[in-house]
CSV table of C-alpha atoms in Angstrom, one decimal:
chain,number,residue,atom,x,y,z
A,1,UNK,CA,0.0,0.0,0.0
A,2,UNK,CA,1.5,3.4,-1.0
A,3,UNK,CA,1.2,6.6,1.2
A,4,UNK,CA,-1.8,7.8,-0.7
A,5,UNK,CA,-3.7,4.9,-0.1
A,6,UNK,CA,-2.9,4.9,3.4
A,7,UNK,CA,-3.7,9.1,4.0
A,8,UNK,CA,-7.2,8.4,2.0
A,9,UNK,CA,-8.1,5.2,4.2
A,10,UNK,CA,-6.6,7.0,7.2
A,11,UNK,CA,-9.3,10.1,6.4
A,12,UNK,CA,-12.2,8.1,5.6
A,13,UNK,CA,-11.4,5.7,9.1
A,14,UNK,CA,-11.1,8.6,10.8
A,15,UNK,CA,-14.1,10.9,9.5
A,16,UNK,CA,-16.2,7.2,10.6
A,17,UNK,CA,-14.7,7.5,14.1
A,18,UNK,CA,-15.6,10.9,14.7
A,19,UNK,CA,-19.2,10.2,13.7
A,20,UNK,CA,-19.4,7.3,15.9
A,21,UNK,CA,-18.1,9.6,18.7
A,22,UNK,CA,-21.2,12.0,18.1
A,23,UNK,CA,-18.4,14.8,17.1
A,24,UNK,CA,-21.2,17.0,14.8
A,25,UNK,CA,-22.7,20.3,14.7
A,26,UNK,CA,-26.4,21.1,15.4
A,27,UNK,CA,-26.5,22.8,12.5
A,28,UNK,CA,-24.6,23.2,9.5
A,29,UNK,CA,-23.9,26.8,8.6
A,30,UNK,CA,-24.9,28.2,5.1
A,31,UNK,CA,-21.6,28.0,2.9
A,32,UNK,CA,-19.9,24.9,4.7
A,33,UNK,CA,-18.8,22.3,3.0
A,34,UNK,CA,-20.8,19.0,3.1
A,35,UNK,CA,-18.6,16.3,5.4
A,36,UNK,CA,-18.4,12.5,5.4
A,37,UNK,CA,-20.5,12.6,8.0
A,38,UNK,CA,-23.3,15.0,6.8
A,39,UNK,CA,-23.8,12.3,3.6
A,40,UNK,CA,-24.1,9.1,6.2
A,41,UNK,CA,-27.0,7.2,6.5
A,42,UNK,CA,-28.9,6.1,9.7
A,43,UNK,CA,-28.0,2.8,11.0
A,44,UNK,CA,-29.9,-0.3,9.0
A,45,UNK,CA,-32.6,-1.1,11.6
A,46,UNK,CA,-33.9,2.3,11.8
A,47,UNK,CA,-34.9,2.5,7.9
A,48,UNK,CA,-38.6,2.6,7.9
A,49,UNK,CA,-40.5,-1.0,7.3
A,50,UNK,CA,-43.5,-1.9,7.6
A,51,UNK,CA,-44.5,-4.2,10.9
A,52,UNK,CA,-47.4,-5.8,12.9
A,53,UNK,CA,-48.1,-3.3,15.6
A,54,UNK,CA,-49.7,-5.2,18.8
A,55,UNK,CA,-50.4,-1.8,20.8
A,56,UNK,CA,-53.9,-0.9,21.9
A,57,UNK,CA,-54.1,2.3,20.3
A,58,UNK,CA,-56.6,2.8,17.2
A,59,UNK,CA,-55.2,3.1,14.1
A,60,UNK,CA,-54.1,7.1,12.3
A,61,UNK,CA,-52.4,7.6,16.1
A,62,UNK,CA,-48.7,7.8,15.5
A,63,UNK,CA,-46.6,6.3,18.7
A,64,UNK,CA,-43.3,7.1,19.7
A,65,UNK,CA,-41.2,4.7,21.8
A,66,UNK,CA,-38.2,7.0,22.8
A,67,UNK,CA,-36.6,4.4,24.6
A,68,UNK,CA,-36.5,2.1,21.4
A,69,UNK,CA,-36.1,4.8,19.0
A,70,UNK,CA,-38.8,3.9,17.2
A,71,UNK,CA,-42.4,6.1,15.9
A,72,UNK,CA,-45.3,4.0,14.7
A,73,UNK,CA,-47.8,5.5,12.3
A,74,UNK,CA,-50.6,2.9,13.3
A,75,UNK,CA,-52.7,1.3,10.9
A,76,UNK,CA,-55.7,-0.9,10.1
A,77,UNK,CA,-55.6,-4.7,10.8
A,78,UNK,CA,-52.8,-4.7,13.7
A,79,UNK,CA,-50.0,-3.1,11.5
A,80,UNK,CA,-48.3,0.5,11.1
A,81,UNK,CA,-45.3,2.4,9.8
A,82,UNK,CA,-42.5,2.4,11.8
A,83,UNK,CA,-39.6,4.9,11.5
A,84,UNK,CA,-36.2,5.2,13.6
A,85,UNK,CA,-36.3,8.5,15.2
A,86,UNK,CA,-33.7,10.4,17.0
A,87,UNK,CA,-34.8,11.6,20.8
A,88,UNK,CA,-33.9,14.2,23.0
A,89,UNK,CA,-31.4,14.7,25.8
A,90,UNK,CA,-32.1,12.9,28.9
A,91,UNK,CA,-34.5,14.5,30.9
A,92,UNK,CA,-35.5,17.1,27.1
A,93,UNK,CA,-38.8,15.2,25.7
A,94,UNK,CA,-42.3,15.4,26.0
A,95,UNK,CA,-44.4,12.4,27.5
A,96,UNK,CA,-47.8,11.9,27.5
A,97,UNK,CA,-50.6,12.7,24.6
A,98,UNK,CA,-50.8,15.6,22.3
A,99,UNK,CA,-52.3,16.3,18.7
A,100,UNK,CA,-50.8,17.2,15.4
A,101,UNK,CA,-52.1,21.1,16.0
A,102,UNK,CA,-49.5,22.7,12.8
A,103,UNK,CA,-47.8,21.6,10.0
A,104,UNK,CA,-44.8,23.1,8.0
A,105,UNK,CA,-43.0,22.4,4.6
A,106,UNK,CA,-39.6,23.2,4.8
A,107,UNK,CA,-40.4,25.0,8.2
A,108,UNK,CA,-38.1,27.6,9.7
A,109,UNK,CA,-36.7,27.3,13.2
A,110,UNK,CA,-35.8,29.8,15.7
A,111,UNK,CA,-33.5,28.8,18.8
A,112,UNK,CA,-35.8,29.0,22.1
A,113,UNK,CA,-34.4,30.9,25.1
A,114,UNK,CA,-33.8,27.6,26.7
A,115,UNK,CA,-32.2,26.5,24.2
A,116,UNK,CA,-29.8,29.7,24.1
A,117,UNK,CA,-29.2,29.4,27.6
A,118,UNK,CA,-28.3,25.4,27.4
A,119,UNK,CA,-26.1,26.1,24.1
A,120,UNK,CA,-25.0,29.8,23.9
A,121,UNK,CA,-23.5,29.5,20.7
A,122,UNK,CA,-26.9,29.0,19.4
A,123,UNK,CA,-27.2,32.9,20.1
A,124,UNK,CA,-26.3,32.9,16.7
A,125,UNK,CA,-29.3,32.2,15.2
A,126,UNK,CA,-31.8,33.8,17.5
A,127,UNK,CA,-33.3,35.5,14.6
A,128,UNK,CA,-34.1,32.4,12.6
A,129,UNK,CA,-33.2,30.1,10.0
A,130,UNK,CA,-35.2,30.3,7.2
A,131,UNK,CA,-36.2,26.9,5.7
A,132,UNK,CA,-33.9,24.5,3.6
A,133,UNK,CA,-31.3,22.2,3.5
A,134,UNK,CA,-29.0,23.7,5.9
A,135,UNK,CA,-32.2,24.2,8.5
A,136,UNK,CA,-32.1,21.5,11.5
A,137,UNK,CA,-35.7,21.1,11.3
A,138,UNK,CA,-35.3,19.2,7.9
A,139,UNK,CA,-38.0,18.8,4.9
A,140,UNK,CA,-41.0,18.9,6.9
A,141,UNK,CA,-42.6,19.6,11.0
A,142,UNK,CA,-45.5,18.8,12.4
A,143,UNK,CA,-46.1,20.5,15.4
A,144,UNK,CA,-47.4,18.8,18.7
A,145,UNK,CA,-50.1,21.0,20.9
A,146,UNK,CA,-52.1,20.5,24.1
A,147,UNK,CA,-54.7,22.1,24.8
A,148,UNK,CA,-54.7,24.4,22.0
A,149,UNK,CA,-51.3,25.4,22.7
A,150,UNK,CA,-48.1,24.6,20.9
A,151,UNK,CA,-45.8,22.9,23.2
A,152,UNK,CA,-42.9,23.4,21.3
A,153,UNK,CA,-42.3,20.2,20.9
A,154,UNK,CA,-42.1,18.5,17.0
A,155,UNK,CA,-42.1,16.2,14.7
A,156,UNK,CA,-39.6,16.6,12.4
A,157,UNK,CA,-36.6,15.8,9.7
A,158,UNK,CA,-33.1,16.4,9.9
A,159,UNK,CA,-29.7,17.9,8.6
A,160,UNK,CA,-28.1,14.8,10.4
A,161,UNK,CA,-29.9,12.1,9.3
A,162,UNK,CA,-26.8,9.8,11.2
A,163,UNK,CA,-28.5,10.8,14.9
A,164,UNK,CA,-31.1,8.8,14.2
A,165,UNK,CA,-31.2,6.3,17.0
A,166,UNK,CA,-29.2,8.7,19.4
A,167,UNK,CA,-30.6,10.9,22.4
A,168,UNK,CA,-29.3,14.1,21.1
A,169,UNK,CA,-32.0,16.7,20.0
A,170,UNK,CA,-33.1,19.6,22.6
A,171,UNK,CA,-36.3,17.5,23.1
A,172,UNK,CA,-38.1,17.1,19.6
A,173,UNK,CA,-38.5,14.0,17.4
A,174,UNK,CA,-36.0,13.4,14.8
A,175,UNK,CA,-37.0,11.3,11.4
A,176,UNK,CA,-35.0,11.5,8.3
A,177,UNK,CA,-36.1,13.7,5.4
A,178,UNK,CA,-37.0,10.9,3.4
A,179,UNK,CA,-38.9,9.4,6.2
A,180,UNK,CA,-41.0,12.9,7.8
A,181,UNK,CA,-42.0,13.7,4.3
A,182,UNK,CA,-43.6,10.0,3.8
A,183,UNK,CA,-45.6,10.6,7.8
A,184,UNK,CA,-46.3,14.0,6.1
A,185,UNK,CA,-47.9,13.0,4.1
A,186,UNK,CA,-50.7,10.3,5.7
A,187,UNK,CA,-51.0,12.3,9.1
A,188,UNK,CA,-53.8,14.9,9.3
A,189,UNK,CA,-54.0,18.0,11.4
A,190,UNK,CA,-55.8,16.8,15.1
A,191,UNK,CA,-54.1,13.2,14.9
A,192,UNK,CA,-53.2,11.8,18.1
A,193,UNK,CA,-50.0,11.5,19.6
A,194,UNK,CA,-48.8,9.5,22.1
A,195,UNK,CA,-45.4,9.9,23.4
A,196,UNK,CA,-44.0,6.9,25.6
């Protein structure tokens, strides 16, 4: 093996290592280059598939296991779409029920205080990102209320479609662009949410 071939596999081992590690930005800035690890793909077991769903909950309620890592969109007949999802920090998720009460295309995102005060080089972008590629809230969002209210909470895609599986948002749900454009699509405004 000569030294080229040696540097390249020496880059590419070490660009794999740093994703393993979790070594990524929240956000990409506008302009960056696209890394290695911005092109990687979720791990194989959390591509959406089709399953037999044996929960009690009726189907068009979407379930999300944040322990497993899973959301199921639940259907007719004792099946539903399930999708590998990314979860937030220990202790930063929602529990309980709430309803689809909003839903964006290529939504834009704004920082909350919280967020600003947890991560203060998110001050950055504490007047927005507008929608797009580069936005951390992915293709599409759809917004979870209660009561009426938004609870700031979401359903959405990602910029770092390689945290699926992980525990690393600021609390939201984290699905692939390919995969929050297909629940999108088949979830209507007032469907229920269950978040275990």
């Amino acid at each position: 093996m000569d030294s080229d071939d040696f540097a390249r596999r020496a880059f590419v081992l070490g660009g794999l290592a740093l994703m393993a590690s979790g070594c990524t930005s929240a956000i990409r800035r506008i302009g960056e280059p696209i890394s290695m690890a911005y092109a990687a793909a979720p791990d194989r077991r959390y591509r959406r598939r089709h399953v037999r769903y044996e929960g009690n909950e009726p189907p068009g309620t979407i379930v999300v296991d944040t322990s497993q890592r899973y959301l199921y969109a639940v259907e007719q007949g004792g099946w539903a779409m399930r999708y590998g999802i990314g979860v937030g920090e220990e202790g930063r998720t929602l529990k309980g029920n709430a309803t689809i009460g909003r839903k964006a295309v290529w939504p834009s995102w704004t920082p909350t205080a919280n967020m600003i005060r947890r991560k203060p080089h998110l001050q950055q972008y504490a007047s927005g990102v507008p929608g797009g590629p580069h936005n951390p809230l992915g293709a599409s969002a759809l917004y979870l209320y209660r009561g009426g209210q938004d609870t700031m909470f979401r359903l959405h895609g990602t910029n770092e479609p390689w945290t699926i599986g992980q525990a690393v948002s600021s609390g939201c749900i984290r699905l692939t662009n390919e995969d929050i454009v297909d629940l999108y699509e088949r979830t209507p405004l007032g469907t229920t949410v269950l978040v275990i």
